[in-house]
GROMACS .gro file of C-alpha atoms in nm:
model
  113
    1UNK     CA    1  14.141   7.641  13.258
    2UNK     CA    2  13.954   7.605  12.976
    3UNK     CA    3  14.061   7.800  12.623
    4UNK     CA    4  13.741   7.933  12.448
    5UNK     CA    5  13.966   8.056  12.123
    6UNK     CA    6  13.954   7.672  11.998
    7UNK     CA    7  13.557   7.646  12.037
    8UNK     CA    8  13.501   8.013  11.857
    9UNK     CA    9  13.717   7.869  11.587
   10UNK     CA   10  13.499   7.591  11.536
   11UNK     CA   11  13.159   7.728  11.588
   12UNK     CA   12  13.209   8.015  11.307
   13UNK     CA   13  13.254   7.794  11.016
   14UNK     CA   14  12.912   7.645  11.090
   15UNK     CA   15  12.736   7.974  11.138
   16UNK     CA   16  12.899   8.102  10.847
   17UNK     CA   17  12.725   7.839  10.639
   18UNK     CA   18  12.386   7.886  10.788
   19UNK     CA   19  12.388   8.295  10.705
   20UNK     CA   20  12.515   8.143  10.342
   21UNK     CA   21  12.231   7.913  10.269
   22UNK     CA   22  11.964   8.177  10.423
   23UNK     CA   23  12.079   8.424  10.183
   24UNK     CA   24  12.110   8.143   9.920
   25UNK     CA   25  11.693   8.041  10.056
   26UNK     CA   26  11.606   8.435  10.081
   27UNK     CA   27  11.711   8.529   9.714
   28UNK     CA   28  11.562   8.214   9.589
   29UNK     CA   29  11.241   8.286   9.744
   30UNK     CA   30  11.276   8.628   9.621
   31UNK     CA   31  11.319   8.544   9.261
   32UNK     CA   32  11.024   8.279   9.292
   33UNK     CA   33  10.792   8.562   9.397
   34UNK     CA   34  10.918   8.777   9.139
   35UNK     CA   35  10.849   8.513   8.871
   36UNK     CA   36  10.491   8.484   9.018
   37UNK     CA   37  10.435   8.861   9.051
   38UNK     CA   38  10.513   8.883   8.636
   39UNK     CA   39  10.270   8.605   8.553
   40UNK     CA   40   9.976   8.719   8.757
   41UNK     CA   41  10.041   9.024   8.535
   42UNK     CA   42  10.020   8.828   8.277
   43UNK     CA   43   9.714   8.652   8.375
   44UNK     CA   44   9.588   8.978   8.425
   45UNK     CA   45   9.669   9.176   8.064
   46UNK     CA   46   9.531   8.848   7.911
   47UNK     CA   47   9.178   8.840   8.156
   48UNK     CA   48   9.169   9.238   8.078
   49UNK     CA   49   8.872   9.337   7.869
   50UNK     CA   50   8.871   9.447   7.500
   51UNK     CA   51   8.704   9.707   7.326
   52UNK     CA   52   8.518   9.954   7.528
   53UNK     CA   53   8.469   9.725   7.825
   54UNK     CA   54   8.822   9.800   7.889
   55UNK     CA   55   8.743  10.188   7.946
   56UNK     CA   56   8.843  10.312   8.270
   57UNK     CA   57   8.707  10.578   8.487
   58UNK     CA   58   8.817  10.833   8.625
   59UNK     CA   59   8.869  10.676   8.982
   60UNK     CA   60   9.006  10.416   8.826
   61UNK     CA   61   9.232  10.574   8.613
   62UNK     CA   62   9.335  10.772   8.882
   63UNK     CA   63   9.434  10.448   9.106
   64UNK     CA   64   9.633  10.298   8.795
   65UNK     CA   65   9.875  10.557   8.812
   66UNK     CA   66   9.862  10.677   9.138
   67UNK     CA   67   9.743  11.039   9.176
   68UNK     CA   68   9.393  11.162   9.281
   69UNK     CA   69   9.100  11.211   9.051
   70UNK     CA   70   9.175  11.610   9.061
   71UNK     CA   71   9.555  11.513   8.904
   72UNK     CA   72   9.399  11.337   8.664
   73UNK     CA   73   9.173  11.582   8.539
   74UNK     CA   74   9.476  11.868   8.560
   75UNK     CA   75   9.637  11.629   8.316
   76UNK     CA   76   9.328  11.603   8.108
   77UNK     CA   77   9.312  11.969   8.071
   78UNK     CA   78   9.678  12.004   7.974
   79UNK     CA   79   9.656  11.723   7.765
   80UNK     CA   80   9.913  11.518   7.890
   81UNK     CA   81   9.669  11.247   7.914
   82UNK     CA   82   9.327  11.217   7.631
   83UNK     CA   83   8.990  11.047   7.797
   84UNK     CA   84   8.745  10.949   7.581
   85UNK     CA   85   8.386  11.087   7.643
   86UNK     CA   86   8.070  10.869   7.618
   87UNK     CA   87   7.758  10.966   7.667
   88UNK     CA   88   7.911  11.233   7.892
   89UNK     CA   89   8.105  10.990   8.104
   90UNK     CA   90   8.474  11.098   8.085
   91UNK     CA   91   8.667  10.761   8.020
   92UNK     CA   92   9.055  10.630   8.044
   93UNK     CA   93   9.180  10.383   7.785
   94UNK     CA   94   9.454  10.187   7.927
   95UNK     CA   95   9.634  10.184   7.664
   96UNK     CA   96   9.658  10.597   7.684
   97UNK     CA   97   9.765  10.536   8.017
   98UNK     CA   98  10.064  10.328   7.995
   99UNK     CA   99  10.176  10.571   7.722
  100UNK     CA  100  10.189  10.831   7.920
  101UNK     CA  101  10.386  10.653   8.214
  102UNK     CA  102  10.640  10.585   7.913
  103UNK     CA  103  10.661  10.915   7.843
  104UNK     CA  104  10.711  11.069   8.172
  105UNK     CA  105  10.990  10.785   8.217
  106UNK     CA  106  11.147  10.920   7.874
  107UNK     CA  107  11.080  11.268   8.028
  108UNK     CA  108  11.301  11.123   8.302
  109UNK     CA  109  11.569  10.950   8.169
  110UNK     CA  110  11.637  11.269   7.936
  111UNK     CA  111  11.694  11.454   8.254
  112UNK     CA  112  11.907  11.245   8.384
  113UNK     CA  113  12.136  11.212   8.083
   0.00000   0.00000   0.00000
């Protein structure tokens, strides 16, 4: 007869330190994409326009943050969010943008506290 309680013994020590080093591989890899995710932002914010070439409109505005074109103009007329007309073209700064984000995350966090 052959005892298979001395082999499972053995065999989960080794398993064990496979799962280990895959989670050890998985959050490394995680953290490297991470890393590479904030500098294409980077890369990005630096490549971004100045000035008035960095307008946005209205399409794109509305894919920054998320919402459709008809959200962003409902914010518009509340004025949650300003645009900037030129010329008749209605416009999004970034820079208007991201401040409202921040303030709907302020809105948030005073909710939750």
């Amino acid at each position: 007869m052959v005892s298979t309680t001395g082999n499972e013994s053995n065999s989960d020590p080794p398993e064990q330190d496979l799962r280990t080093q895959l989670r050890e591989l998985v959050a490394g890899l995680r953290r490297e994409v991470e890393a590479l995710r904030e500098e294409i932002t980077a890369l990005r914010r630096k490549e971004a326009p100045e000035g008035a070439d960095s307008l946005l409109t209205r399409e794109e505005a509305a894919e920054r943050l998320r919402i459709s074109t008809r959200t962003l103009h409902d914010l518009a007329d509340a004025g949650e969010i300003q645009p900037v007309r030129v010329r008749g073209r209605v416009l999004y700064h970034p820079d208007t943008l991201e401040a409202y984000i921040r303030q709907q995350a302020r809105r948030e966090d005073g909710r939750r506290g």
